[in-house]
Amino acid sequence: MRAENVSLLLGDGDEQIKALDDVSVSVAAGEMLIVVGPSGAGKSSLLAVCGGLRTPTSGRVWIDDTEITGMPEKQLAEVRRRSLGFVFQQSNLVPSLSALDQLLLLVHMGGRKPRAADRDKAMALLEEVGMADKARRRAGQLSGGERQRVGIARAFITDPSLLLVDEPTSMLDSNRGHQIVELLRRACHEHKVATMMVTHDRSVLDTADRVVSISDGRLAAMSDAEVTSVQRAANATY
Amino acid sequence: MFIALRDLAYAKGRFALMTLVIALIALLMTSLSGMSAGLIKNNISGLMELDVTHIAFEYDDRPTYRNTMIERAQWEEWAEQTGVKAMEPMGHTIFTARTQKDDPLELVLWGMRPASFLDPGTDLGDAIGKTENGVVISGLLAERDGVEIGDTITLDRVLTELEVIGIIEERNIGHIPIVYAPLPKWQEATYGPPGGPPPGEKLPAIVFDFVSILAMQLDESITPEQINELDEEIGTTTRDRNGFYIASTGYVEEVRTVQIIQFFLFLISAVVIGAFFATWTIQRTREIGLVKALGASNGYLLRDALSQALLVMLVGVAIGLTVGLYLGRLIMANTNMPYMLEGDQIGNAMVLLIVAGLVGGALSIRRITRVDPIIALGQEQ
């Protein structure tokens, strides 16, 4: 994934704010990039633009060498389904579906009835995140951490080239949060998926291959020393 | 229907309630269709049984069976026209009468030539024509009023005596039972002096030169324009099957009343389904945004939601229809209510009900297209 000189204005007239200001960022296959920043810094806006959920006011975005800027919604939906994996905050599972069906839904959305091989693959992914024994449970019957694990498994069912992760630890306690991020890191490396995770949680920065900070819609790279220092400070608060 | 089926299982209470509402509407619709068909049959069953394509009335923009008189010259002229395969003069008069036990009756006396294509024959006893004043009565007079073969019915005012020689299944016009008589007897009763001709005298020939209507079998090749031209030339007004049903008293009003009730039921169905799915879609907004963010197209979500609405409609209608048919059979077997289960009519009503529900559902469900997937990230649309 590559974004070049992306700016995003939100709101109208005098109320307009610059959510992203000339941002350029890229993530390589198998790399885990963490974008860290406080609330309102532009993290989710960056994720939305990179995931084709918002069209940038200016700048361009590529996924798998295909430019998605200005693509019609129908094609964007197809790109999201084929090439992207999303991990949202904990509550984002479809309430009526079981854990297994959350994954199979994406197969069905692709235009075909899930087959035995799809079920096997979905079960293997649930096994990978430690949820195979709860595959038949609906979202409401799972804890926050379990829902997040199912969300991660779902993100990998279509073998995406880009994984976008939105605040995966925000609704979890520190211990479970770390487990989830560690799980994401492992999956990112094993499946060789370019992963961009946005978070305000500085205690998980050591899991990243690269960290950038965002503030007032602007990105800034963080050196290893800065990451270590920030991480230490964050851990000290827990 | 991946999400649709699972939603049905997940929110089974809500969907069961909705299905029940649809079932009740379908039940009401089935009952209404039964009553409507029964009422219509009760009104025009006599006309429905006539083997004719057209009926000619005395010239009138809005012809009725009560106010029409055709003279011999007119029916002879019609009989000569090309395209007229068969034509029979026919009489129609409403009488009050007395049974042999002096019970009052209201009946419609139909006069026709025995053994003509209008002659209904008989289910019990003899057909008309066996005796000069022998009549065949609608089964209703036998069943409801206890009139039997061999009884004499005396028409009020004109005091014409009719002998019941046959009984046929229930046939009415304007909800009044029909009594079939030979045409000369009808002419005598309608145009003759009270009490009939003086002893030893015959009625004047002119009495037999008039009838009420002309029942015709017209060739398909004859166009409505040609019929209009002939009507102008002969001084008649000719109506096709639907038109001569409309000429029956109260028919239009009854049909229209039932149609209005049906229209409101279709409307209620559309509104109820629409309101339910509007609420359901609003409740699912976040879920729809999520699934869109994951890559579902509007088409995928619309198909899924519409198939859900269709399933609810089909199940609801099937339940309502089954109960409605069962109740209808009970009504027909155990009461004298004018009720009739007509497959075509009920089938059409059910299809329209489903279509109305789907239209209502579709209007609500289309809001799916307006849900922005950005809400999956917790941002505003």
mmCIF file with all atom_site columns, C-alpha atoms in Angstrom, chain B residues 24-196:
data_model
loop_
_atom_site.group_PDB
_atom_site.id
_atom_site.type_symbol
_atom_site.label_atom_id
_atom_site.label_alt_id
_atom_site.label_comp_id
_atom_site.label_asym_id
_atom_site.label_entity_id
_atom_site.label_seq_id
_atom_site.pdbx_PDB_ins_code
_atom_site.Cartn_x
_atom_site.Cartn_y
_atom_site.Cartn_z
_atom_site.occupancy
_atom_site.B_iso_or_equiv
_atom_site.pdbx_formal_charge
_atom_site.auth_seq_id
_atom_site.auth_comp_id
_atom_site.auth_asym_id
_atom_site.auth_atom_id
_atom_site.pdbx_PDB_model_num
ATOM 1   C CA . LEU B 1 24  ? -53.680  -12.047 9.572   1.00 0.00 ? 24  LEU B CA 1
ATOM 2   C CA . ILE B 1 25  ? -53.792  -9.719  6.570   1.00 0.00 ? 25  ILE B CA 1
ATOM 3   C CA . ALA B 1 26  ? -53.694  -12.748 4.235   1.00 0.00 ? 26  ALA B CA 1
ATOM 4   C CA . LEU B 1 27  ? -56.466  -14.391 6.251   1.00 0.00 ? 27  LEU B CA 1
ATOM 5   C CA . LEU B 1 28  ? -58.547  -11.231 5.989   1.00 0.00 ? 28  LEU B CA 1
ATOM 6   C CA . MET B 1 29  ? -57.828  -11.043 2.279   1.00 0.00 ? 29  MET B CA 1
ATOM 7   C CA . THR B 1 30  ? -58.814  -14.694 1.744   1.00 0.00 ? 30  THR B CA 1
ATOM 8   C CA . SER B 1 31  ? -62.036  -14.201 3.694   1.00 0.00 ? 31  SER B CA 1
ATOM 9   C CA . LEU B 1 32  ? -62.774  -11.014 1.796   1.00 0.00 ? 32  LEU B CA 1
ATOM 10  C CA . SER B 1 33  ? -62.168  -12.771 -1.523  1.00 0.00 ? 33  SER B CA 1
ATOM 11  C CA . GLY B 1 34  ? -64.495  -15.577 -0.408  1.00 0.00 ? 34  GLY B CA 1
ATOM 12  C CA . MET B 1 35  ? -67.201  -13.123 0.576   1.00 0.00 ? 35  MET B CA 1
ATOM 13  C CA . SER B 1 36  ? -66.681  -11.043 -2.543  1.00 0.00 ? 36  SER B CA 1
ATOM 14  C CA . ALA B 1 37  ? -66.917  -14.084 -4.837  1.00 0.00 ? 37  ALA B CA 1
ATOM 15  C CA . GLY B 1 38  ? -69.940  -15.293 -2.860  1.00 0.00 ? 38  GLY B CA 1
ATOM 16  C CA . LEU B 1 39  ? -71.633  -11.912 -3.092  1.00 0.00 ? 39  LEU B CA 1
ATOM 17  C CA . ILE B 1 40  ? -70.944  -11.648 -6.800  1.00 0.00 ? 40  ILE B CA 1
ATOM 18  C CA . LYS B 1 41  ? -72.242  -15.141 -7.399  1.00 0.00 ? 41  LYS B CA 1
ATOM 19  C CA . ASN B 1 42  ? -75.255  -14.368 -5.254  1.00 0.00 ? 42  ASN B CA 1
ATOM 20  C CA . ASN B 1 43  ? -75.909  -11.300 -7.378  1.00 0.00 ? 43  ASN B CA 1
ATOM 21  C CA . ILE B 1 44  ? -75.317  -12.533 -10.900 1.00 0.00 ? 44  ILE B CA 1
ATOM 22  C CA . SER B 1 45  ? -75.217  -16.336 -10.828 1.00 0.00 ? 45  SER B CA 1
ATOM 23  C CA . GLY B 1 46  ? -78.158  -16.421 -13.233 1.00 0.00 ? 46  GLY B CA 1
ATOM 24  C CA . LEU B 1 47  ? -76.294  -14.237 -15.718 1.00 0.00 ? 47  LEU B CA 1
ATOM 25  C CA . MET B 1 48  ? -73.050  -16.192 -15.238 1.00 0.00 ? 48  MET B CA 1
ATOM 26  C CA . GLU B 1 49  ? -74.781  -19.366 -16.354 1.00 0.00 ? 49  GLU B CA 1
ATOM 27  C CA . LEU B 1 50  ? -76.162  -17.866 -19.576 1.00 0.00 ? 50  LEU B CA 1
ATOM 28  C CA . ASP B 1 51  ? -74.406  -19.179 -22.659 1.00 0.00 ? 51  ASP B CA 1
ATOM 29  C CA . VAL B 1 52  ? -74.283  -15.787 -24.361 1.00 0.00 ? 52  VAL B CA 1
ATOM 30  C CA . THR B 1 53  ? -71.619  -13.291 -25.370 1.00 0.00 ? 53  THR B CA 1
ATOM 31  C CA . HIS B 1 54  ? -73.764  -10.147 -25.418 1.00 0.00 ? 54  HIS B CA 1
ATOM 32  C CA . ILE B 1 55  ? -77.108  -8.844  -24.193 1.00 0.00 ? 55  ILE B CA 1
ATOM 33  C CA . ALA B 1 56  ? -79.004  -6.066  -25.953 1.00 0.00 ? 56  ALA B CA 1
ATOM 34  C CA . PHE B 1 57  ? -81.123  -3.702  -23.867 1.00 0.00 ? 57  PHE B CA 1
ATOM 35  C CA . GLU B 1 58  ? -83.488  -0.938  -24.828 1.00 0.00 ? 58  GLU B CA 1
ATOM 36  C CA . TYR B 1 59  ? -81.402  2.083   -25.836 1.00 0.00 ? 59  TYR B CA 1
ATOM 37  C CA . ASP B 1 60  ? -79.960  3.598   -22.653 1.00 0.00 ? 60  ASP B CA 1
ATOM 38  C CA . ASP B 1 61  ? -76.511  4.940   -21.696 1.00 0.00 ? 61  ASP B CA 1
ATOM 39  C CA . ARG B 1 62  ? -76.706  2.982   -18.456 1.00 0.00 ? 62  ARG B CA 1
ATOM 40  C CA . PRO B 1 63  ? -78.954  0.031   -19.172 1.00 0.00 ? 63  PRO B CA 1
ATOM 41  C CA . THR B 1 64  ? -80.523  -2.005  -16.385 1.00 0.00 ? 64  THR B CA 1
ATOM 42  C CA . TYR B 1 65  ? -82.697  -5.126  -16.387 1.00 0.00 ? 65  TYR B CA 1
ATOM 43  C CA . ARG B 1 66  ? -85.516  -3.219  -14.652 1.00 0.00 ? 66  ARG B CA 1
ATOM 44  C CA . ASN B 1 67  ? -85.992  -0.560  -17.327 1.00 0.00 ? 67  ASN B CA 1
ATOM 45  C CA . THR B 1 68  ? -85.761  -2.179  -20.717 1.00 0.00 ? 68  THR B CA 1
ATOM 46  C CA . MET B 1 69  ? -88.276  -3.191  -23.337 1.00 0.00 ? 69  MET B CA 1
ATOM 47  C CA . ILE B 1 70  ? -87.503  -4.557  -26.777 1.00 0.00 ? 70  ILE B CA 1
ATOM 48  C CA . GLU B 1 71  ? -90.118  -4.973  -29.481 1.00 0.00 ? 71  GLU B CA 1
ATOM 49  C CA . ARG B 1 72  ? -90.456  -7.744  -32.031 1.00 0.00 ? 72  ARG B CA 1
ATOM 50  C CA . ALA B 1 73  ? -89.172  -5.634  -34.947 1.00 0.00 ? 73  ALA B CA 1
ATOM 51  C CA . GLN B 1 74  ? -85.943  -5.005  -33.088 1.00 0.00 ? 74  GLN B CA 1
ATOM 52  C CA . TRP B 1 75  ? -85.204  -8.625  -32.273 1.00 0.00 ? 75  TRP B CA 1
ATOM 53  C CA . GLU B 1 76  ? -86.072  -9.687  -35.810 1.00 0.00 ? 76  GLU B CA 1
ATOM 54  C CA . GLU B 1 77  ? -83.672  -7.086  -37.163 1.00 0.00 ? 77  GLU B CA 1
ATOM 55  C CA . TRP B 1 78  ? -80.894  -8.236  -34.834 1.00 0.00 ? 78  TRP B CA 1
ATOM 56  C CA . ALA B 1 79  ? -81.478  -11.846 -35.887 1.00 0.00 ? 79  ALA B CA 1
ATOM 57  C CA . GLU B 1 80  ? -80.809  -10.933 -39.523 1.00 0.00 ? 80  GLU B CA 1
ATOM 58  C CA . GLN B 1 81  ? -77.416  -9.335  -38.888 1.00 0.00 ? 81  GLN B CA 1
ATOM 59  C CA . THR B 1 82  ? -74.237  -11.097 -39.999 1.00 0.00 ? 82  THR B CA 1
ATOM 60  C CA . GLY B 1 83  ? -72.085  -12.005 -37.037 1.00 0.00 ? 83  GLY B CA 1
ATOM 61  C CA . VAL B 1 84  ? -75.115  -12.959 -34.935 1.00 0.00 ? 84  VAL B CA 1
ATOM 62  C CA . LYS B 1 85  ? -74.684  -16.681 -34.444 1.00 0.00 ? 85  LYS B CA 1
ATOM 63  C CA . ALA B 1 86  ? -77.773  -17.043 -32.255 1.00 0.00 ? 86  ALA B CA 1
ATOM 64  C CA . MET B 1 87  ? -80.250  -14.697 -30.622 1.00 0.00 ? 87  MET B CA 1
ATOM 65  C CA . GLU B 1 88  ? -83.079  -15.271 -28.166 1.00 0.00 ? 88  GLU B CA 1
ATOM 66  C CA . PRO B 1 89  ? -85.638  -12.785 -26.839 1.00 0.00 ? 89  PRO B CA 1
ATOM 67  C CA . MET B 1 90  ? -85.828  -12.945 -23.073 1.00 0.00 ? 90  MET B CA 1
ATOM 68  C CA . GLY B 1 91  ? -88.044  -11.510 -20.372 1.00 0.00 ? 91  GLY B CA 1
ATOM 69  C CA . HIS B 1 92  ? -87.025  -10.182 -16.946 1.00 0.00 ? 92  HIS B CA 1
ATOM 70  C CA . THR B 1 93  ? -89.498  -8.940  -14.333 1.00 0.00 ? 93  THR B CA 1
ATOM 71  C CA . ILE B 1 94  ? -89.322  -8.722  -10.564 1.00 0.00 ? 94  ILE B CA 1
ATOM 72  C CA . PHE B 1 95  ? -92.462  -9.938  -8.813  1.00 0.00 ? 95  PHE B CA 1
ATOM 73  C CA . THR B 1 96  ? -93.667  -10.354 -5.320  1.00 0.00 ? 96  THR B CA 1
ATOM 74  C CA . ALA B 1 97  ? -95.639  -13.574 -4.995  1.00 0.00 ? 97  ALA B CA 1
ATOM 75  C CA . ARG B 1 98  ? -97.286  -16.009 -2.608  1.00 0.00 ? 98  ARG B CA 1
ATOM 76  C CA . THR B 1 99  ? -96.464  -19.625 -2.087  1.00 0.00 ? 99  THR B CA 1
ATOM 77  C CA . GLN B 1 100 ? -99.119  -22.298 -1.815  1.00 0.00 ? 100 GLN B CA 1
ATOM 78  C CA . LYS B 1 101 ? -98.851  -21.850 1.970   1.00 0.00 ? 101 LYS B CA 1
ATOM 79  C CA . ASP B 1 102 ? -99.463  -18.116 1.438   1.00 0.00 ? 102 ASP B CA 1
ATOM 80  C CA . ASP B 1 103 ? -95.913  -17.181 2.384   1.00 0.00 ? 103 ASP B CA 1
ATOM 81  C CA . PRO B 1 104 ? -94.583  -14.047 0.637   1.00 0.00 ? 104 PRO B CA 1
ATOM 82  C CA . LEU B 1 105 ? -91.815  -14.399 -1.927  1.00 0.00 ? 105 LEU B CA 1
ATOM 83  C CA . GLU B 1 106 ? -89.728  -12.075 -4.031  1.00 0.00 ? 106 GLU B CA 1
ATOM 84  C CA . LEU B 1 107 ? -88.622  -13.531 -7.317  1.00 0.00 ? 107 LEU B CA 1
ATOM 85  C CA . VAL B 1 108 ? -87.352  -12.591 -10.723 1.00 0.00 ? 108 VAL B CA 1
ATOM 86  C CA . LEU B 1 109 ? -89.391  -14.147 -13.500 1.00 0.00 ? 109 LEU B CA 1
ATOM 87  C CA . TRP B 1 110 ? -87.276  -14.913 -16.538 1.00 0.00 ? 110 TRP B CA 1
ATOM 88  C CA . GLY B 1 111 ? -89.122  -15.752 -19.721 1.00 0.00 ? 111 GLY B CA 1
ATOM 89  C CA . MET B 1 112 ? -87.465  -17.738 -22.456 1.00 0.00 ? 112 MET B CA 1
ATOM 90  C CA . ARG B 1 113 ? -88.297  -20.090 -25.284 1.00 0.00 ? 113 ARG B CA 1
ATOM 91  C CA . PRO B 1 114 ? -88.170  -23.688 -24.041 1.00 0.00 ? 114 PRO B CA 1
ATOM 92  C CA . ALA B 1 115 ? -85.283  -25.779 -25.442 1.00 0.00 ? 115 ALA B CA 1
ATOM 93  C CA . SER B 1 116 ? -83.505  -22.646 -26.678 1.00 0.00 ? 116 SER B CA 1
ATOM 94  C CA . PHE B 1 117 ? -79.857  -22.069 -25.698 1.00 0.00 ? 117 PHE B CA 1
ATOM 95  C CA . LEU B 1 118 ? -81.155  -20.040 -22.737 1.00 0.00 ? 118 LEU B CA 1
ATOM 96  C CA . ASP B 1 119 ? -83.171  -22.913 -21.302 1.00 0.00 ? 119 ASP B CA 1
ATOM 97  C CA . PRO B 1 120 ? -81.352  -23.937 -18.110 1.00 0.00 ? 120 PRO B CA 1
ATOM 98  C CA . GLY B 1 121 ? -82.829  -27.436 -18.074 1.00 0.00 ? 121 GLY B CA 1
ATOM 99  C CA . THR B 1 122 ? -83.407  -28.790 -14.584 1.00 0.00 ? 122 THR B CA 1
ATOM 100 C CA . ASP B 1 123 ? -81.698  -30.665 -11.780 1.00 0.00 ? 123 ASP B CA 1
ATOM 101 C CA . LEU B 1 124 ? -84.923  -32.092 -10.389 1.00 0.00 ? 124 LEU B CA 1
ATOM 102 C CA . GLY B 1 125 ? -88.282  -32.572 -12.109 1.00 0.00 ? 125 GLY B CA 1
ATOM 103 C CA . ASP B 1 126 ? -89.017  -31.285 -15.622 1.00 0.00 ? 126 ASP B CA 1
ATOM 104 C CA . ALA B 1 127 ? -87.646  -28.439 -17.736 1.00 0.00 ? 127 ALA B CA 1
ATOM 105 C CA . ILE B 1 128 ? -89.838  -25.535 -18.874 1.00 0.00 ? 128 ILE B CA 1
ATOM 106 C CA . GLY B 1 129 ? -92.168  -26.168 -21.798 1.00 0.00 ? 129 GLY B CA 1
ATOM 107 C CA . LYS B 1 130 ? -93.761  -29.294 -20.435 1.00 0.00 ? 130 LYS B CA 1
ATOM 108 C CA . THR B 1 131 ? -96.874  -27.301 -19.498 1.00 0.00 ? 131 THR B CA 1
ATOM 109 C CA . GLU B 1 132 ? -98.029  -23.813 -20.367 1.00 0.00 ? 132 GLU B CA 1
ATOM 110 C CA . ASN B 1 133 ? -97.511  -22.428 -16.856 1.00 0.00 ? 133 ASN B CA 1
ATOM 111 C CA . GLY B 1 134 ? -94.828  -24.842 -15.666 1.00 0.00 ? 134 GLY B CA 1
ATOM 112 C CA . VAL B 1 135 ? -91.750  -23.123 -14.181 1.00 0.00 ? 135 VAL B CA 1
ATOM 113 C CA . VAL B 1 136 ? -88.315  -24.168 -12.964 1.00 0.00 ? 136 VAL B CA 1
ATOM 114 C CA . ILE B 1 137 ? -87.280  -22.484 -9.727  1.00 0.00 ? 137 ILE B CA 1
ATOM 115 C CA . SER B 1 138 ? -83.901  -21.531 -8.254  1.00 0.00 ? 138 SER B CA 1
ATOM 116 C CA . GLY B 1 139 ? -82.834  -23.979 -5.547  1.00 0.00 ? 139 GLY B CA 1
ATOM 117 C CA . LEU B 1 140 ? -82.909  -21.140 -3.034  1.00 0.00 ? 140 LEU B CA 1
ATOM 118 C CA . LEU B 1 141 ? -86.711  -20.988 -3.204  1.00 0.00 ? 141 LEU B CA 1
ATOM 119 C CA . ALA B 1 142 ? -86.873  -24.702 -2.453  1.00 0.00 ? 142 ALA B CA 1
ATOM 120 C CA . GLU B 1 143 ? -84.231  -24.613 0.267   1.00 0.00 ? 143 GLU B CA 1
ATOM 121 C CA . ARG B 1 144 ? -85.101  -21.340 1.977   1.00 0.00 ? 144 ARG B CA 1
ATOM 122 C CA . ASP B 1 145 ? -88.813  -20.970 1.313   1.00 0.00 ? 145 ASP B CA 1
ATOM 123 C CA . GLY B 1 146 ? -89.823  -24.601 1.189   1.00 0.00 ? 146 GLY B CA 1
ATOM 124 C CA . VAL B 1 147 ? -91.317  -24.448 -2.315  1.00 0.00 ? 147 VAL B CA 1
ATOM 125 C CA . GLU B 1 148 ? -91.651  -27.920 -3.812  1.00 0.00 ? 148 GLU B CA 1
ATOM 126 C CA . ILE B 1 149 ? -92.338  -29.484 -7.195  1.00 0.00 ? 149 ILE B CA 1
ATOM 127 C CA . GLY B 1 150 ? -96.103  -29.479 -7.744  1.00 0.00 ? 150 GLY B CA 1
ATOM 128 C CA . ASP B 1 151 ? -96.602  -26.288 -5.687  1.00 0.00 ? 151 ASP B CA 1
ATOM 129 C CA . THR B 1 152 ? -98.296  -23.275 -7.177  1.00 0.00 ? 152 THR B CA 1
ATOM 130 C CA . ILE B 1 153 ? -96.777  -19.822 -6.930  1.00 0.00 ? 153 ILE B CA 1
ATOM 131 C CA . THR B 1 154 ? -99.194  -16.928 -7.417  1.00 0.00 ? 154 THR B CA 1
ATOM 132 C CA . LEU B 1 155 ? -97.757  -13.641 -8.626  1.00 0.00 ? 155 LEU B CA 1
ATOM 133 C CA . ASP B 1 156 ? -99.121  -10.623 -6.742  1.00 0.00 ? 156 ASP B CA 1
ATOM 134 C CA . ARG B 1 157 ? -101.147 -7.986  -8.594  1.00 0.00 ? 157 ARG B CA 1
ATOM 135 C CA . VAL B 1 158 ? -101.415 -9.939  -11.879 1.00 0.00 ? 158 VAL B CA 1
ATOM 136 C CA . LEU B 1 159 ? -102.528 -13.113 -10.049 1.00 0.00 ? 159 LEU B CA 1
ATOM 137 C CA . THR B 1 160 ? -100.810 -15.355 -12.593 1.00 0.00 ? 160 THR B CA 1
ATOM 138 C CA . GLU B 1 161 ? -100.470 -18.873 -11.284 1.00 0.00 ? 161 GLU B CA 1
ATOM 139 C CA . LEU B 1 162 ? -97.236  -20.747 -11.941 1.00 0.00 ? 162 LEU B CA 1
ATOM 140 C CA . GLU B 1 163 ? -96.816  -24.445 -11.364 1.00 0.00 ? 163 GLU B CA 1
ATOM 141 C CA . VAL B 1 164 ? -93.420  -25.585 -10.111 1.00 0.00 ? 164 VAL B CA 1
ATOM 142 C CA . ILE B 1 165 ? -92.297  -28.451 -12.358 1.00 0.00 ? 165 ILE B CA 1
ATOM 143 C CA . GLY B 1 166 ? -88.536  -28.371 -11.826 1.00 0.00 ? 166 GLY B CA 1
ATOM 144 C CA . ILE B 1 167 ? -85.795  -27.189 -9.493  1.00 0.00 ? 167 ILE B CA 1
ATOM 145 C CA . ILE B 1 168 ? -82.320  -26.075 -10.495 1.00 0.00 ? 168 ILE B CA 1
ATOM 146 C CA . GLU B 1 169 ? -79.265  -25.129 -8.414  1.00 0.00 ? 169 GLU B CA 1
ATOM 147 C CA . GLU B 1 170 ? -79.331  -21.686 -6.778  1.00 0.00 ? 170 GLU B CA 1
ATOM 148 C CA . ARG B 1 171 ? -79.446  -18.947 -9.407  1.00 0.00 ? 171 ARG B CA 1
ATOM 149 C CA . ASN B 1 172 ? -80.070  -15.297 -8.666  1.00 0.00 ? 172 ASN B CA 1
ATOM 150 C CA . ILE B 1 173 ? -79.941  -11.890 -10.174 1.00 0.00 ? 173 ILE B CA 1
ATOM 151 C CA . GLY B 1 174 ? -79.616  -8.866  -7.921  1.00 0.00 ? 174 GLY B CA 1
ATOM 152 C CA . HIS B 1 175 ? -79.677  -11.328 -4.991  1.00 0.00 ? 175 HIS B CA 1
ATOM 153 C CA . ILE B 1 176 ? -83.241  -12.356 -5.932  1.00 0.00 ? 176 ILE B CA 1
ATOM 154 C CA . PRO B 1 177 ? -83.926  -15.988 -6.883  1.00 0.00 ? 177 PRO B CA 1
ATOM 155 C CA . ILE B 1 178 ? -84.870  -16.644 -10.494 1.00 0.00 ? 178 ILE B CA 1
ATOM 156 C CA . VAL B 1 179 ? -87.951  -18.486 -11.693 1.00 0.00 ? 179 VAL B CA 1
ATOM 157 C CA . TYR B 1 180 ? -87.653  -19.708 -15.299 1.00 0.00 ? 180 TYR B CA 1
ATOM 158 C CA . ALA B 1 181 ? -90.893  -19.608 -17.272 1.00 0.00 ? 181 ALA B CA 1
ATOM 159 C CA . PRO B 1 182 ? -91.891  -20.155 -20.904 1.00 0.00 ? 182 PRO B CA 1
ATOM 160 C CA . LEU B 1 183 ? -91.711  -16.818 -22.728 1.00 0.00 ? 183 LEU B CA 1
ATOM 161 C CA . PRO B 1 184 ? -95.511  -16.547 -23.443 1.00 0.00 ? 184 PRO B CA 1
ATOM 162 C CA . LYS B 1 185 ? -96.302  -17.058 -19.747 1.00 0.00 ? 185 LYS B CA 1
ATOM 163 C CA . TRP B 1 186 ? -93.798  -14.343 -18.833 1.00 0.00 ? 186 TRP B CA 1
ATOM 164 C CA . GLN B 1 187 ? -95.344  -12.000 -21.448 1.00 0.00 ? 187 GLN B CA 1
ATOM 165 C CA . GLU B 1 188 ? -98.800  -12.734 -20.083 1.00 0.00 ? 188 GLU B CA 1
ATOM 166 C CA . ALA B 1 189 ? -97.699  -12.012 -16.514 1.00 0.00 ? 189 ALA B CA 1
ATOM 167 C CA . THR B 1 190 ? -95.780  -8.881  -17.460 1.00 0.00 ? 190 THR B CA 1
ATOM 168 C CA . TYR B 1 191 ? -97.967  -7.251  -20.090 1.00 0.00 ? 191 TYR B CA 1
ATOM 169 C CA . GLY B 1 192 ? -101.341 -8.989  -19.675 1.00 0.00 ? 192 GLY B CA 1
ATOM 170 C CA . PRO B 1 193 ? -104.283 -7.792  -17.580 1.00 0.00 ? 193 PRO B CA 1
ATOM 171 C CA . PRO B 1 194 ? -104.494 -8.777  -13.893 1.00 0.00 ? 194 PRO B CA 1
ATOM 172 C CA . GLY B 1 195 ? -105.919 -12.244 -13.549 1.00 0.00 ? 195 GLY B CA 1
ATOM 173 C CA . GLY B 1 196 ? -105.084 -13.159 -17.131 1.00 0.00 ? 196 GLY B CA 1
#
